[in-house]
Each structure stands twice: as C-alpha cells, then as structure tokens.
Short mmCIF file of C-alpha atoms in Angstrom, two decimals:
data_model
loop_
_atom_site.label_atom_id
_atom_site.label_comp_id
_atom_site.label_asym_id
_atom_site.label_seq_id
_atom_site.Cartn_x
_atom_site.Cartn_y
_atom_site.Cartn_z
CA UNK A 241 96.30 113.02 124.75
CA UNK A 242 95.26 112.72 128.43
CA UNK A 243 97.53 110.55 130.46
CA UNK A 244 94.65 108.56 131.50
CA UNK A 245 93.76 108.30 127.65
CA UNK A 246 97.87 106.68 127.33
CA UNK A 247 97.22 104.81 129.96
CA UNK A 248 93.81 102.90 129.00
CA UNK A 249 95.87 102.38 125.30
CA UNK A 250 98.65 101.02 126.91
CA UNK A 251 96.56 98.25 129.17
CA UNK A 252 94.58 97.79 125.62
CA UNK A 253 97.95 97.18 124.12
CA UNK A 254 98.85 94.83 126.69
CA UNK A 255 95.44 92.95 125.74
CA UNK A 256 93.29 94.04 128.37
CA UNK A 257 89.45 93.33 127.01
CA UNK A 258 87.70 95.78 129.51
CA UNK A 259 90.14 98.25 128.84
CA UNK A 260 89.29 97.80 124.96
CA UNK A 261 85.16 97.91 125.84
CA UNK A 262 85.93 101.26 127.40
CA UNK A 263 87.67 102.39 124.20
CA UNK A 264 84.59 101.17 122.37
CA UNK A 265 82.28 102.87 124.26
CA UNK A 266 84.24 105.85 123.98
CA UNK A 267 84.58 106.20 120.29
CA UNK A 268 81.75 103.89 119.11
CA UNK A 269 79.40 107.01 118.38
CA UNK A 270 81.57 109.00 116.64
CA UNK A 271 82.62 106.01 114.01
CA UNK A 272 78.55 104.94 113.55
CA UNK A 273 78.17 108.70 113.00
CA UNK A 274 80.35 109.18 110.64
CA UNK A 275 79.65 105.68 109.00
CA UNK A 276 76.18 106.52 108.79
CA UNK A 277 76.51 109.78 107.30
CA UNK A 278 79.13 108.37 105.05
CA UNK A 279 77.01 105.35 103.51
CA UNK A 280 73.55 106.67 104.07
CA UNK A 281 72.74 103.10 104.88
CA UNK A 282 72.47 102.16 108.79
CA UNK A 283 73.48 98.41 108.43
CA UNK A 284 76.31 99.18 106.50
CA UNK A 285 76.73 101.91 109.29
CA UNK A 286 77.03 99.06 111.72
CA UNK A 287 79.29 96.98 110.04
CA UNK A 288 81.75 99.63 109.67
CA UNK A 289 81.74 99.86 113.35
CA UNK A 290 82.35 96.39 113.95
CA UNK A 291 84.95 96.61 111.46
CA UNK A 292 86.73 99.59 113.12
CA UNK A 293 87.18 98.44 116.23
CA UNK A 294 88.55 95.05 114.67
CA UNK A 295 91.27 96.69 112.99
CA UNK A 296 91.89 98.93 116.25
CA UNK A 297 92.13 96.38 118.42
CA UNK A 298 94.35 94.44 115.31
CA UNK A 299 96.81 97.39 115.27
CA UNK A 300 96.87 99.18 117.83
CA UNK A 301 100.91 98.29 118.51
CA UNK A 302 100.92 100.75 115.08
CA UNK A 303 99.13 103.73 117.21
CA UNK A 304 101.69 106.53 117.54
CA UNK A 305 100.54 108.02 120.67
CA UNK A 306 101.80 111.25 119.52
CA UNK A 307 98.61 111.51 117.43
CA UNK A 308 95.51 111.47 119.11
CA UNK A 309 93.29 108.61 119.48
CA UNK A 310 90.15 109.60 118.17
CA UNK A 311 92.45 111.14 115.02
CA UNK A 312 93.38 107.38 114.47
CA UNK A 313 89.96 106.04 114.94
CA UNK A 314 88.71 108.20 112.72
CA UNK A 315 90.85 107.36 109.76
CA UNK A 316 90.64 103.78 110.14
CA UNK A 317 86.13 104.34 110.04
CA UNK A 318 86.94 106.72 107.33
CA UNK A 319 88.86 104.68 105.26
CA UNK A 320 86.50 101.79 105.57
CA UNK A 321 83.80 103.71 104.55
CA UNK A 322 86.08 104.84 101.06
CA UNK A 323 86.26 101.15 100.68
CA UNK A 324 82.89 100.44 100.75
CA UNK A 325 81.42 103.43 98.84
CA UNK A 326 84.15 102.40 96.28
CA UNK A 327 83.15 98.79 96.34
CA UNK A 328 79.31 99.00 96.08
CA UNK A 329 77.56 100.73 93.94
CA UNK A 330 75.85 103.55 95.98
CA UNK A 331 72.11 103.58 96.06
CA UNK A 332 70.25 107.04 94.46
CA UNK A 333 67.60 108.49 96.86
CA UNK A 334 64.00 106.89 96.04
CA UNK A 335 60.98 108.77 96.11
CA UNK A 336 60.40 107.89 100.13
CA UNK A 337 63.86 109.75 100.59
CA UNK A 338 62.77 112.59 99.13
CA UNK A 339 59.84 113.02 100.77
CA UNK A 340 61.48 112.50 104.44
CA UNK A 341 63.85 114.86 102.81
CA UNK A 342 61.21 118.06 102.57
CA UNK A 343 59.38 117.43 105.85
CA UNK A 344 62.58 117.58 107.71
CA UNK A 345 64.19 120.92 105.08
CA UNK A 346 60.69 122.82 105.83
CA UNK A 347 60.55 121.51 109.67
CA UNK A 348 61.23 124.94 111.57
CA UNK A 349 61.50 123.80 114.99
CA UNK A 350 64.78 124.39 116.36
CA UNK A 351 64.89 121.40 118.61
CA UNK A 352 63.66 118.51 116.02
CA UNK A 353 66.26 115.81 116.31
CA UNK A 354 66.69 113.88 113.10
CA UNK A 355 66.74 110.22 113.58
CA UNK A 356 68.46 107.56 111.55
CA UNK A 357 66.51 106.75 109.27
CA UNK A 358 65.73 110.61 108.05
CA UNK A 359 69.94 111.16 108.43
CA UNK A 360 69.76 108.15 106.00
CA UNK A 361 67.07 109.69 103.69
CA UNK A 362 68.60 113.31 103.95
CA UNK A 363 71.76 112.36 102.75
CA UNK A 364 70.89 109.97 100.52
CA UNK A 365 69.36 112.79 98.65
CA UNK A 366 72.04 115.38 99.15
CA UNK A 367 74.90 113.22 98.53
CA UNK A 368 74.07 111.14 95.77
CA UNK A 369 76.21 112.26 93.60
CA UNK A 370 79.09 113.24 95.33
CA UNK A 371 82.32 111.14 94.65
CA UNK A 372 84.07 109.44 98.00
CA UNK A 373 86.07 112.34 98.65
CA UNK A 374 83.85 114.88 98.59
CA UNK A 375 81.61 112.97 100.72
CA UNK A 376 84.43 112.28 103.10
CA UNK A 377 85.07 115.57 103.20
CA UNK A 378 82.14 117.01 103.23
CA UNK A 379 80.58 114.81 106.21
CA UNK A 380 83.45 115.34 108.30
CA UNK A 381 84.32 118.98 107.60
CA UNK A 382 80.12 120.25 107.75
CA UNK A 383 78.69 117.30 109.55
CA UNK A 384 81.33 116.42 112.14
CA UNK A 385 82.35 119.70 112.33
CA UNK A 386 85.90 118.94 111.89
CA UNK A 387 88.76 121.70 111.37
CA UNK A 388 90.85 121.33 108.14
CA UNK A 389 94.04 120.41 110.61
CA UNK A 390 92.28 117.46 112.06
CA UNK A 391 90.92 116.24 108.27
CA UNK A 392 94.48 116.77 107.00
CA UNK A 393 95.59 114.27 109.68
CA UNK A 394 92.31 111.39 109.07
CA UNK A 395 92.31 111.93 105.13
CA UNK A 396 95.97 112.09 103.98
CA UNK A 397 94.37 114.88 101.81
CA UNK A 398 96.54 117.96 101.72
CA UNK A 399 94.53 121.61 102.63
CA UNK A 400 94.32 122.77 98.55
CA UNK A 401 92.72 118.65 98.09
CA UNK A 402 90.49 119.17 100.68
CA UNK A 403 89.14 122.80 100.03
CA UNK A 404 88.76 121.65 96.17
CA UNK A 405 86.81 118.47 97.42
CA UNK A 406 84.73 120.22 99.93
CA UNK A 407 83.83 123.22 97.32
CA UNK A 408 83.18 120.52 94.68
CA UNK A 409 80.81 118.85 97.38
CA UNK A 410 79.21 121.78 98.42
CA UNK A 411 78.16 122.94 94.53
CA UNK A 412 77.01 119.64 93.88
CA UNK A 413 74.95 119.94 96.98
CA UNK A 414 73.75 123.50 96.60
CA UNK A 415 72.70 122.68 92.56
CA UNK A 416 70.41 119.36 94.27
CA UNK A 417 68.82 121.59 96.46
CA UNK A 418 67.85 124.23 93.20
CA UNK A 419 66.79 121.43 91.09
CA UNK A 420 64.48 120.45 94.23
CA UNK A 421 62.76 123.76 94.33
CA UNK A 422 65.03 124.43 97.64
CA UNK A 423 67.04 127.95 96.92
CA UNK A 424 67.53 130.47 94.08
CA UNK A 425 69.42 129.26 90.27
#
C-alpha cells in the first residue's frame, strides 16, 4: 500500500469524514461493479454499496494495513453480495433479457460499451444458474479480471475451491450459451 493510501486510512481511522468521501470515491466503482455483476439487479447493486462503505467505515480499526485496501473492500462487497444472493431468491432471465442478451452476443463492434441495464440482462442470462460461489468466482476471476492470489485473499476460498468453482461456473455458462444456439454441443 502507498504511504499516502496509510495515511488517508489512518485520518479515516481517526474519523475524518472527507478523508472517508475520498475513500468512497476511490473504491465506490469497483464495489457497484462487482455488486452489479454479482446480483444482476442495479438497485440491489446500490444498496450493496451503501452497505459497504457502512461496514468500512464501522470497522475499519479491524483493517490490517498489511493487506491492501481495495483487497478488504472487496471482501466486505463480496460477502454482502453472498448474503444477499443467499437470502433472496434470484430472479431467472425473462424473455426481455434474452433478447438484450443476443443483440449485444452478435454486436461486432469492438468499442460498444455495455450499459447497466444490458450488464444486468447479460448476466442475468448467463448466470442464472450458477450457485454463489461460482458466481463470486466467476465475476471476479473473468469479469474483474482478478488473479487467483488476490481471490484467495477476498474469498477465503483456497486455489483447488476456486479452480473447481470457476470450472463449474464456466460449464454451466458454456452449456447456456449451446442451449441458446450460441456455440457447438
């Protein structure tokens, strides 16, 4: 961790509010990207924002500095998001999903830019039936772009748990895609 990175905890620690808005804005897209890709459901996305950065701000005396930040912020979003796939039940893809689902999977151009709401249909479709895990694992190993080190440290997962997971997640997601006339049985 960058000293000034220490430094801006520390005066957060202390209970300095701007420090802590600066913390927010640092890490705020990173948690509502993961959230959203995790839930597939952009209010849900937002309250697992809010949420994060309540139990940051709640513990961050318990941040070992030795760790870094973002690490910590991560596994406190992902967490949440566990909880809440756990806790509701998730909702399948409806038909609208699937149809933002093939204009964006036969969209060639390079530079397209999916928005929320076609992240939101897109995985909705792709993940539907992945457990917690293996959508944990999948979003932040192939949609974060996370190495297994840094996934090891957010998940509490070991490297055999999360290369079964991530395998699991990615048949499940390659046998969608064949049953949607995407890719060869």
């Amino acid at each position: 961790m960058q000293q000034t990175d220490i430094e801006l905890i520390n005066r957060c620690k202390a209970g300095d509010k701007t420090a802590f808005r600066i913390v927010v804005q640092n890490c705020q897209g990173m948690v509502y990207s993961l959230s959203l890709k995790m839930l597939a459901d952009v209010e849900e996305a937002k309250d697992v924002v809010q949420d994060t950065f309540i139990k940051v701000w709640q513990n961050l005396d318990s941040y070992d500095e030795h760790y870094a930040f973002n690490t910590w912020v991560y596994t406190i979003a992902s967490r949440l998001c566990l909880d809440r796939l756990r806790r509701v039940r998730p909702i399948g893809p409806v038909d609208a999903d699937e149809r933002v689902f093939e204009t964006v999977a036969d969209d060639t151009d390079p530079e397209r830019q999916l928005e929320s709401s076609e992240w939101v249909s897109v995985i909705k479709v792709l993940a539907d039936e992945l457990s917690g895990k293996q959508r944990l694992v999948f979003t932040l190993s192939q949609m974060e772009g996370l190495e297994t080190a840094r996934i090891i440290e957010i998940t509490g997962l070991d490297a055999d748990q999360i290369k079964s997971n991530l395998y699991a997640a990615k048949k499940n997601i390659r046998e969608r895609l064949i049953k949607m006339g995407y890719g060869k049985d």
